[in-house]
Amino acid sequence: MQRQNFQVTCAIGISTWPYNGDEATLLLQSADLAMYHVKHLDSNEVHYQFYEEKMLVNSQRTLEVQQHLRNAIAENELYLVLQPQFSLDDSQALCGAEVLLRWQSKKLGLVSPAEFIPIAEKSGLILTISAWVLEQSCRLIKQLQEQFSNFPRVSVNLSGDEISVGLAKRINTQLTAFGLSSQSIMLEITEAQLVKFNDQVTSEIDQLRRQGVRISLDDFGTGYSSMSYLSSLRFDEIKIDRTFITKISTDKKILLLVKAIVSMAQALECKIVVEGVETTEELDCLTNMGIDVLQGYLFGKPMPCEKLVAHLNSGKYKILESSFNI
Ligand code: C2E
Ligand code: CA
Ligand code: CA
């Protein structure tokens, strides 16, 4: 038999008597909840966590969200919105859009994707949801291209579990089904997802790029990823995270950091997108820095496809000439 190395990690949940329960079952349940709180942390260190009351509230909410999310597609509760992106040149024309998922639950009201996507990921529901998002996104792109032949590329967010063997095939199947070119779509991968990449996943991404599908590195600056990923994987675009942009007009160090990220992205021949631009002060700081694309409430909030079409028809938005190249 071949010898193998196993890495053993340890997660400890702690509850105290009588504060977290006056009988053994309750104390064990509380310790269990506390243990699950630290179990998912990716590290070789021993982690421990004392039970806190909010953990019970959180776990009840998670269960509720998970339960209703199971039926969200069948109940027609999911829909997509588009957030426009504009070029930072004199034209300030529309050069792309990001597809964002929305869930209007009959039971829970409007639930933020920031809340339900992580729950969908933990419960395995994400694969069904992601497949739905990809198909519906392709349908939207087709509709937009039928109305505006030069409609720019549309970005779709990928979840971690989706980035696996077979990704390139799944994307191609959908593009072919809707008769779309590979330049019509850009895939967004967050920086935090990179640490989980292995050779097989890297080759899926390479295959997609060879076929002409562009890849964007989302939430850049928040994922603590090693710079070595940037030398081994090619990206077409880097999206500087909103947390930098909100501080850019008040914090000199952040301004310098953003400048450094821009030079690095330029050296790697990546386009640079800034997301979450909300004020003219932020925009002033970002102008003349070498940034290519702007996204944020200052220019347009995520909106239904019909509203985007209305803005294009009324002339409020103009499509960038040759925007497929952005
Ligand atoms: P993200 O990919 O970083 O998306 C950008 C988020 O920032 C969106 O929130 C957008 O509405 C918000 N945003 C854009 N401009 C501004 C601004 O100027 N100010 C502020 N305060 N916010 C701005 P949203 O739609 O709530 O999405 C949150 C996250 O949920 C996304 O972050 C993404 O990680 C995830 N998500 C959304 N849709 C999908 C999807 O279809 N698939 C997957 N896997 N994840 C998705
Ligand atoms: Ca994104
Ligand atoms: Ca982002």
Short mmCIF file of C-alpha atoms and ligand atoms in Angstrom, two decimals:
data_model
loop_
_atom_site.label_atom_id
_atom_site.label_comp_id
_atom_site.label_asym_id
_atom_site.label_seq_id
_atom_site.Cartn_x
_atom_site.Cartn_y
_atom_site.Cartn_z
CA MET A 1 0.00 0.00 0.00
CA GLN A 2 1.22 3.47 -0.87
CA ARG A 3 2.00 5.79 2.03
CA GLN A 4 0.08 9.06 2.07
CA ASN A 5 0.34 12.22 4.12
CA PHE A 6 -2.79 13.48 5.79
CA GLN A 7 -3.17 16.93 7.26
CA VAL A 8 -5.22 16.94 10.46
CA THR A 9 -6.87 20.18 11.51
CA CYS A 10 -8.93 20.96 14.55
CA ALA A 11 -11.97 23.16 15.21
CA ILE A 12 -13.24 23.57 18.76
CA GLY A 13 -16.61 25.00 19.83
CA ILE A 14 -17.04 26.02 23.46
CA SER A 15 -20.23 26.60 25.44
CA THR A 16 -20.42 27.50 29.11
CA TRP A 17 -22.82 26.44 31.85
CA PRO A 18 -25.22 27.92 32.84
CA TYR A 19 -25.04 30.86 30.36
CA ASN A 20 -25.50 28.86 27.14
CA GLY A 21 -27.96 26.27 28.46
CA ASP A 22 -28.76 24.49 31.69
CA GLU A 23 -28.81 20.97 30.34
CA ALA A 24 -26.32 18.82 28.47
CA THR A 25 -28.19 18.64 25.13
CA LEU A 26 -28.50 22.42 24.89
CA LEU A 27 -24.87 22.94 25.85
CA LEU A 28 -23.78 20.44 23.18
CA GLN A 29 -25.97 22.11 20.55
CA SER A 30 -24.45 25.50 21.39
CA ALA A 31 -20.89 24.13 21.28
CA ASP A 32 -21.72 22.47 17.94
CA LEU A 33 -22.93 25.77 16.45
CA ALA A 34 -19.78 27.51 17.69
CA MET A 35 -17.64 24.72 16.21
CA TYR A 36 -19.31 25.06 12.78
CA HIS A 37 -18.56 28.76 12.92
CA VAL A 38 -14.80 28.09 12.71
CA LYS A 39 -14.81 24.75 10.87
CA HIS A 40 -14.90 26.26 7.38
CA LEU A 41 -11.84 28.46 7.93
CA ASP A 42 -9.16 27.37 5.45
CA SER A 43 -6.10 27.03 7.60
CA ASN A 44 -3.96 24.42 9.30
CA GLU A 45 -4.17 26.14 12.65
CA VAL A 46 -6.34 25.05 15.55
CA HIS A 47 -9.38 27.31 15.78
CA TYR A 48 -11.71 27.72 18.71
CA GLN A 49 -14.85 29.74 19.19
CA PHE A 50 -17.05 30.52 22.18
CA TYR A 51 -20.80 30.26 21.57
CA GLU A 52 -22.60 33.58 21.03
CA GLU A 53 -26.38 34.08 20.89
CA LYS A 54 -26.25 35.64 17.41
CA MET A 55 -25.03 32.27 16.08
CA LEU A 56 -28.42 30.72 16.81
CA VAL A 57 -30.23 33.60 15.08
CA ASN A 58 -27.84 33.32 12.10
CA SER A 59 -28.27 29.59 11.79
CA GLN A 60 -32.08 29.88 11.92
CA ARG A 61 -31.99 32.55 9.19
CA THR A 62 -29.61 30.39 7.09
CA LEU A 63 -31.99 27.43 7.35
CA GLU A 64 -34.94 29.60 6.38
CA VAL A 65 -33.13 31.10 3.37
CA GLN A 66 -31.93 27.66 2.26
CA GLN A 67 -35.41 26.18 2.54
CA HIS A 68 -37.08 28.90 0.41
CA LEU A 69 -34.18 29.13 -2.05
CA ARG A 70 -34.76 25.50 -3.01
CA ASN A 71 -38.01 26.51 -4.75
CA ALA A 72 -36.93 29.94 -5.99
CA ILE A 73 -36.39 28.88 -9.62
CA ALA A 74 -39.59 26.83 -9.85
CA GLU A 75 -41.52 29.70 -8.22
CA ASN A 76 -40.10 32.22 -10.74
CA GLU A 77 -38.61 34.30 -7.94
CA LEU A 78 -35.16 34.81 -9.46
CA TYR A 79 -34.42 37.46 -12.06
CA LEU A 80 -31.42 39.25 -13.52
CA VAL A 81 -30.52 42.92 -13.61
CA LEU A 82 -27.77 44.65 -15.57
CA GLN A 83 -25.38 47.30 -14.29
CA PRO A 84 -23.94 49.44 -17.09
CA GLN A 85 -20.21 50.07 -17.45
CA PHE A 86 -18.75 53.12 -19.18
CA SER A 87 -15.43 53.91 -20.79
CA LEU A 88 -13.32 56.50 -18.99
CA ASP A 89 -12.49 58.52 -22.08
CA ASP A 90 -14.08 61.61 -23.57
CA SER A 91 -16.99 59.59 -24.97
CA GLN A 92 -18.01 58.09 -21.57
CA ALA A 93 -19.95 55.59 -23.69
CA LEU A 94 -21.43 52.25 -22.69
CA CYS A 95 -18.74 49.58 -23.07
CA GLY A 96 -20.20 46.69 -21.10
CA ALA A 97 -22.67 45.54 -18.47
CA GLU A 98 -22.53 43.19 -15.50
CA VAL A 99 -25.31 40.69 -14.89
CA LEU A 100 -26.40 40.59 -11.23
CA LEU A 101 -28.81 38.11 -9.73
CA ARG A 102 -31.87 39.14 -7.71
CA TRP A 103 -34.23 37.06 -5.55
CA GLN A 104 -37.67 38.44 -4.74
CA SER A 105 -38.91 35.76 -2.36
CA LYS A 106 -42.66 35.53 -1.73
CA LYS A 107 -41.92 34.61 1.88
CA LEU A 108 -38.79 36.60 2.74
CA GLY A 109 -39.04 39.65 0.47
CA LEU A 110 -36.03 40.88 -1.52
CA VAL A 111 -32.96 38.96 -0.32
CA SER A 112 -29.50 40.29 -1.20
CA PRO A 113 -27.23 38.03 -3.28
CA ALA A 114 -24.49 38.86 -0.77
CA GLU A 115 -26.61 36.86 1.70
CA PHE A 116 -28.10 34.04 -0.37
CA ILE A 117 -25.17 33.21 -2.69
CA PRO A 118 -22.89 32.05 0.17
CA ILE A 119 -25.81 29.99 1.55
CA ALA A 120 -26.43 28.49 -1.91
CA GLU A 121 -22.71 27.65 -2.08
CA LYS A 122 -22.68 25.89 1.28
CA SER A 123 -25.86 23.91 0.55
CA GLY A 124 -24.92 22.83 -2.99
CA LEU A 125 -27.86 24.74 -4.52
CA ILE A 126 -25.41 27.03 -6.30
CA LEU A 127 -24.87 24.67 -9.25
CA THR A 128 -28.55 24.73 -10.23
CA ILE A 129 -28.73 28.49 -9.68
CA SER A 130 -25.53 29.15 -11.66
CA ALA A 131 -26.75 27.05 -14.58
CA TRP A 132 -29.97 29.11 -14.57
CA VAL A 133 -27.98 32.40 -14.43
CA LEU A 134 -25.78 31.35 -17.36
CA GLU A 135 -28.70 30.32 -19.55
CA GLN A 136 -30.76 33.43 -18.74
CA SER A 137 -27.72 35.68 -19.25
CA CYS A 138 -27.19 34.22 -22.73
CA ARG A 139 -30.90 34.77 -23.46
CA LEU A 140 -30.57 38.44 -22.36
CA ILE A 141 -27.41 38.97 -24.44
CA LYS A 142 -29.16 37.52 -27.50
CA GLN A 143 -32.14 39.87 -27.02
CA LEU A 144 -29.84 42.89 -26.60
CA GLN A 145 -27.77 42.00 -29.66
CA GLU A 146 -30.95 41.61 -31.72
CA GLN A 147 -31.97 45.15 -30.77
CA PHE A 148 -28.47 46.70 -30.89
CA SER A 149 -26.08 44.87 -33.21
CA ASN A 150 -23.06 46.54 -31.54
CA PHE A 151 -24.15 45.82 -27.95
CA PRO A 152 -20.94 45.39 -25.92
CA ARG A 153 -19.86 42.32 -23.98
CA VAL A 154 -21.75 41.30 -20.87
CA SER A 155 -20.00 40.06 -17.70
CA VAL A 156 -21.33 37.11 -15.73
CA ASN A 157 -20.17 36.22 -12.20
CA LEU A 158 -18.95 32.68 -11.63
CA SER A 159 -19.27 31.00 -8.27
CA GLY A 160 -16.38 28.96 -6.85
CA ASP A 161 -18.08 25.58 -7.29
CA GLU A 162 -18.89 26.35 -10.90
CA ILE A 163 -15.20 26.77 -11.72
CA SER A 164 -14.49 23.10 -12.16
CA VAL A 165 -13.79 20.50 -14.82
CA GLY A 166 -16.28 20.89 -17.68
CA LEU A 167 -16.67 24.67 -17.27
CA ALA A 168 -15.42 25.45 -20.80
CA LYS A 169 -17.83 22.90 -22.28
CA ARG A 170 -20.80 24.26 -20.28
CA ILE A 171 -20.08 27.82 -21.41
CA ASN A 172 -19.66 26.76 -25.03
CA THR A 173 -22.87 24.73 -25.03
CA GLN A 174 -24.85 27.79 -23.91
CA LEU A 175 -23.11 30.18 -26.33
CA THR A 176 -23.81 27.79 -29.22
CA ALA A 177 -27.43 27.21 -28.13
CA PHE A 178 -28.08 30.96 -28.40
CA GLY A 179 -25.86 31.52 -31.45
CA LEU A 180 -23.55 33.89 -29.56
CA SER A 181 -19.89 34.56 -30.30
CA SER A 182 -17.42 33.95 -27.50
CA GLN A 183 -16.63 37.69 -27.41
CA SER A 184 -20.19 38.39 -26.25
CA ILE A 185 -19.49 37.21 -22.73
CA MET A 186 -16.88 37.92 -20.07
CA LEU A 187 -16.58 35.71 -16.99
CA GLU A 188 -15.82 37.23 -13.58
CA ILE A 189 -13.77 35.21 -11.11
CA THR A 190 -13.09 36.68 -7.68
CA GLU A 191 -9.56 36.97 -6.38
CA ALA A 192 -10.56 34.87 -3.33
CA GLN A 193 -11.44 31.93 -5.62
CA LEU A 194 -7.91 31.76 -7.03
CA VAL A 195 -6.41 30.01 -4.00
CA LYS A 196 -8.59 26.97 -4.73
CA PHE A 197 -7.36 26.66 -8.33
CA ASN A 198 -5.61 23.47 -9.39
CA ASP A 199 -4.02 22.52 -12.73
CA GLN A 200 -7.29 21.18 -14.16
CA VAL A 201 -9.22 24.35 -13.37
CA THR A 202 -6.40 26.50 -14.72
CA SER A 203 -6.51 24.58 -17.99
CA GLU A 204 -10.31 25.09 -18.24
CA ILE A 205 -9.74 28.85 -17.93
CA ASP A 206 -6.92 28.71 -20.49
CA GLN A 207 -9.18 26.80 -22.86
CA LEU A 208 -11.92 29.42 -22.52
CA ARG A 209 -9.45 32.22 -23.23
CA ARG A 210 -8.11 30.40 -26.29
CA GLN A 211 -11.70 30.20 -27.54
CA GLY A 212 -12.04 33.98 -27.14
CA VAL A 213 -14.02 34.17 -23.87
CA ARG A 214 -12.55 36.93 -21.74
CA ILE A 215 -11.83 36.51 -18.03
CA SER A 216 -12.05 39.24 -15.43
CA LEU A 217 -10.44 39.18 -11.98
CA ASP A 218 -13.14 40.54 -9.66
CA ASP A 219 -12.85 42.15 -6.19
CA PHE A 220 -9.16 42.71 -6.73
CA GLY A 221 -7.32 43.71 -3.57
CA THR A 222 -9.54 41.83 -1.12
CA GLY A 223 -8.64 38.18 -1.67
CA TYR A 224 -5.12 38.05 -0.19
CA SER A 225 -4.08 36.12 -3.29
CA SER A 226 -0.46 35.56 -4.04
CA MET A 227 0.97 37.62 -6.89
CA SER A 228 2.23 34.35 -8.39
CA TYR A 229 -1.33 33.63 -9.63
CA LEU A 230 -1.07 36.73 -11.77
CA SER A 231 2.07 35.44 -13.44
CA SER A 232 0.71 31.93 -14.08
CA LEU A 233 -2.83 32.86 -15.17
CA ARG A 234 -3.72 35.38 -17.86
CA PHE A 235 -6.60 37.79 -17.19
CA ASP A 236 -8.14 40.22 -19.66
CA GLU A 237 -9.43 42.58 -17.00
CA ILE A 238 -8.84 43.46 -13.35
CA LYS A 239 -11.68 44.96 -11.30
CA ILE A 240 -10.46 47.07 -8.40
CA ASP A 241 -12.74 46.45 -5.43
CA ARG A 242 -15.21 49.05 -4.15
CA THR A 243 -13.57 49.15 -0.69
CA PHE A 244 -10.63 51.03 -2.28
CA ILE A 245 -12.84 53.41 -4.22
CA THR A 246 -14.88 54.49 -1.17
CA LYS A 247 -11.68 55.70 0.53
CA ILE A 248 -9.83 57.02 -2.50
CA SER A 249 -10.77 60.69 -2.08
CA THR A 250 -9.94 60.83 1.63
CA ASP A 251 -7.00 58.47 2.08
CA LYS A 252 -3.74 59.31 0.27
CA LYS A 253 -2.33 55.81 0.85
CA ILE A 254 -5.32 54.22 -0.88
CA LEU A 255 -4.87 56.59 -3.83
CA LEU A 256 -1.22 55.49 -4.11
CA LEU A 257 -2.23 51.82 -3.84
CA VAL A 258 -4.79 52.18 -6.64
CA LYS A 259 -2.13 53.86 -8.80
CA ALA A 260 0.22 50.93 -8.12
CA ILE A 261 -2.51 48.40 -9.03
CA VAL A 262 -3.15 50.29 -12.28
CA SER A 263 0.57 50.21 -13.26
CA MET A 264 0.72 46.50 -12.44
CA ALA A 265 -2.41 45.77 -14.52
CA GLN A 266 -1.00 47.81 -17.42
CA ALA A 267 2.27 45.87 -17.27
CA LEU A 268 0.22 42.65 -17.45
CA GLU A 269 -1.75 44.09 -20.39
CA CYS A 270 -5.06 43.88 -18.51
CA LYS A 271 -7.89 46.40 -18.82
CA ILE A 272 -8.75 48.08 -15.53
CA VAL A 273 -12.29 48.49 -14.21
CA VAL A 274 -13.18 50.37 -11.04
CA GLU A 275 -16.42 49.40 -9.35
CA GLY A 276 -18.54 51.22 -6.82
CA VAL A 277 -17.89 54.80 -7.97
CA GLU A 278 -20.51 56.87 -6.13
CA THR A 279 -19.27 60.48 -5.98
CA THR A 280 -17.72 63.08 -8.28
CA GLU A 281 -14.81 63.41 -5.79
CA GLU A 282 -14.02 59.73 -6.37
CA LEU A 283 -14.31 60.21 -10.13
CA ASP A 284 -11.90 63.18 -10.01
CA CYS A 285 -9.30 61.02 -8.25
CA LEU A 286 -9.71 58.25 -10.84
CA THR A 287 -9.45 60.44 -13.93
CA ASN A 288 -6.08 60.51 -15.77
CA MET A 289 -4.85 57.44 -13.93
CA GLY A 290 -5.01 54.99 -16.82
CA ILE A 291 -8.31 53.38 -15.81
CA ASP A 292 -10.36 52.01 -18.72
CA VAL A 293 -13.85 51.33 -17.38
CA LEU A 294 -16.12 52.85 -14.71
CA GLN A 295 -18.96 51.11 -12.89
CA GLY A 296 -20.97 52.49 -9.99
CA TYR A 297 -24.11 54.21 -8.77
CA LEU A 298 -22.78 57.58 -10.06
CA PHE A 299 -23.27 56.32 -13.63
CA GLY A 300 -26.03 53.73 -13.27
CA LYS A 301 -27.41 51.32 -10.69
CA PRO A 302 -28.19 47.70 -11.59
CA MET A 303 -31.45 47.85 -13.62
CA PRO A 304 -33.87 45.59 -15.49
CA CYS A 305 -32.93 44.94 -19.11
CA GLU A 306 -35.94 46.97 -20.34
CA LYS A 307 -34.68 50.08 -18.53
CA LEU A 308 -31.23 49.74 -20.09
CA VAL A 309 -32.88 49.39 -23.51
CA ALA A 310 -35.00 52.52 -22.82
CA HIS A 311 -31.84 54.52 -21.93
CA LEU A 312 -30.21 53.40 -25.19
CA ASN A 313 -33.30 54.23 -27.25
CA SER A 314 -33.66 57.67 -25.65
CA GLY A 315 -29.98 58.47 -26.29
CA LYS A 316 -29.16 58.76 -22.55
CA TYR A 317 -26.62 55.97 -23.07
CA LYS A 318 -24.52 55.64 -26.23
CA ILE A 319 -22.74 52.45 -27.19
CA LEU A 320 -18.98 52.77 -27.55
CA GLU A 321 -17.81 52.20 -31.11
CA SER A 322 -15.76 49.00 -31.31
CA SER A 323 -16.77 48.23 -27.71
CA PHE A 324 -16.16 44.54 -28.33
CA ASN A 325 -12.49 45.39 -28.00
CA ILE A 326 -12.79 46.82 -24.49
P1 C2E B 1 -19.93 41.87 -7.11
O1 C2E B 1 -19.73 40.90 -8.22
O2 C2E B 1 -18.72 42.57 -6.58
O3 C2E B 1 -21.02 42.90 -7.65
C1 C2E B 1 -20.98 44.26 -7.42
C2 C2E B 1 -21.91 44.64 -6.29
O4 C2E B 1 -21.71 46.01 -5.96
C3 C2E B 1 -23.37 44.52 -6.68
O5 C2E B 1 -24.10 44.18 -5.51
C4 C2E B 1 -23.74 45.94 -7.10
O6 C2E B 1 -25.10 46.21 -7.01
C5 C2E B 1 -22.94 46.72 -6.09
N1 C2E B 1 -22.60 48.08 -6.55
C6 C2E B 1 -22.29 48.47 -7.80
N2 C2E B 1 -22.03 49.77 -7.84
C7 C2E B 1 -22.15 50.23 -6.56
C8 C2E B 1 -21.99 51.52 -5.94
O7 C2E B 1 -21.66 52.53 -6.57
N3 C2E B 1 -22.20 51.58 -4.61
C9 C2E B 1 -22.57 50.49 -3.87
N4 C2E B 1 -22.77 50.67 -2.56
N5 C2E B 1 -22.70 49.27 -4.40
C10 C2E B 1 -22.50 49.14 -5.75
P2 C2E B 1 -25.13 42.98 -5.51
O8 C2E B 1 -25.90 42.98 -6.78
O9 C2E B 1 -25.88 43.08 -4.22
O10 C2E B 1 -24.22 41.70 -5.53
C11 C2E B 1 -23.42 41.36 -4.44
C12 C2E B 1 -22.53 40.19 -4.77
O11 C2E B 1 -23.31 38.99 -5.00
C13 C2E B 1 -21.76 40.36 -6.09
O12 C2E B 1 -20.64 41.18 -5.86
C14 C2E B 1 -21.40 38.93 -6.40
O13 C2E B 1 -20.31 38.49 -5.61
C15 C2E B 1 -22.64 38.18 -5.94
N6 C2E B 1 -23.50 37.94 -7.11
C16 C2E B 1 -24.46 38.71 -7.65
N7 C2E B 1 -25.02 38.12 -8.73
C17 C2E B 1 -24.37 36.92 -8.88
C18 C2E B 1 -24.48 35.84 -9.82
O14 C2E B 1 -25.26 35.84 -10.77
N8 C2E B 1 -23.64 34.76 -9.63
C19 C2E B 1 -22.74 34.72 -8.61
N9 C2E B 1 -21.95 33.65 -8.50
N10 C2E B 1 -22.60 35.73 -7.74
C20 C2E B 1 -23.41 36.81 -7.87
CA CA B 2 -18.73 40.88 -10.09
CA CA B 3 -16.79 43.01 -7.47
#
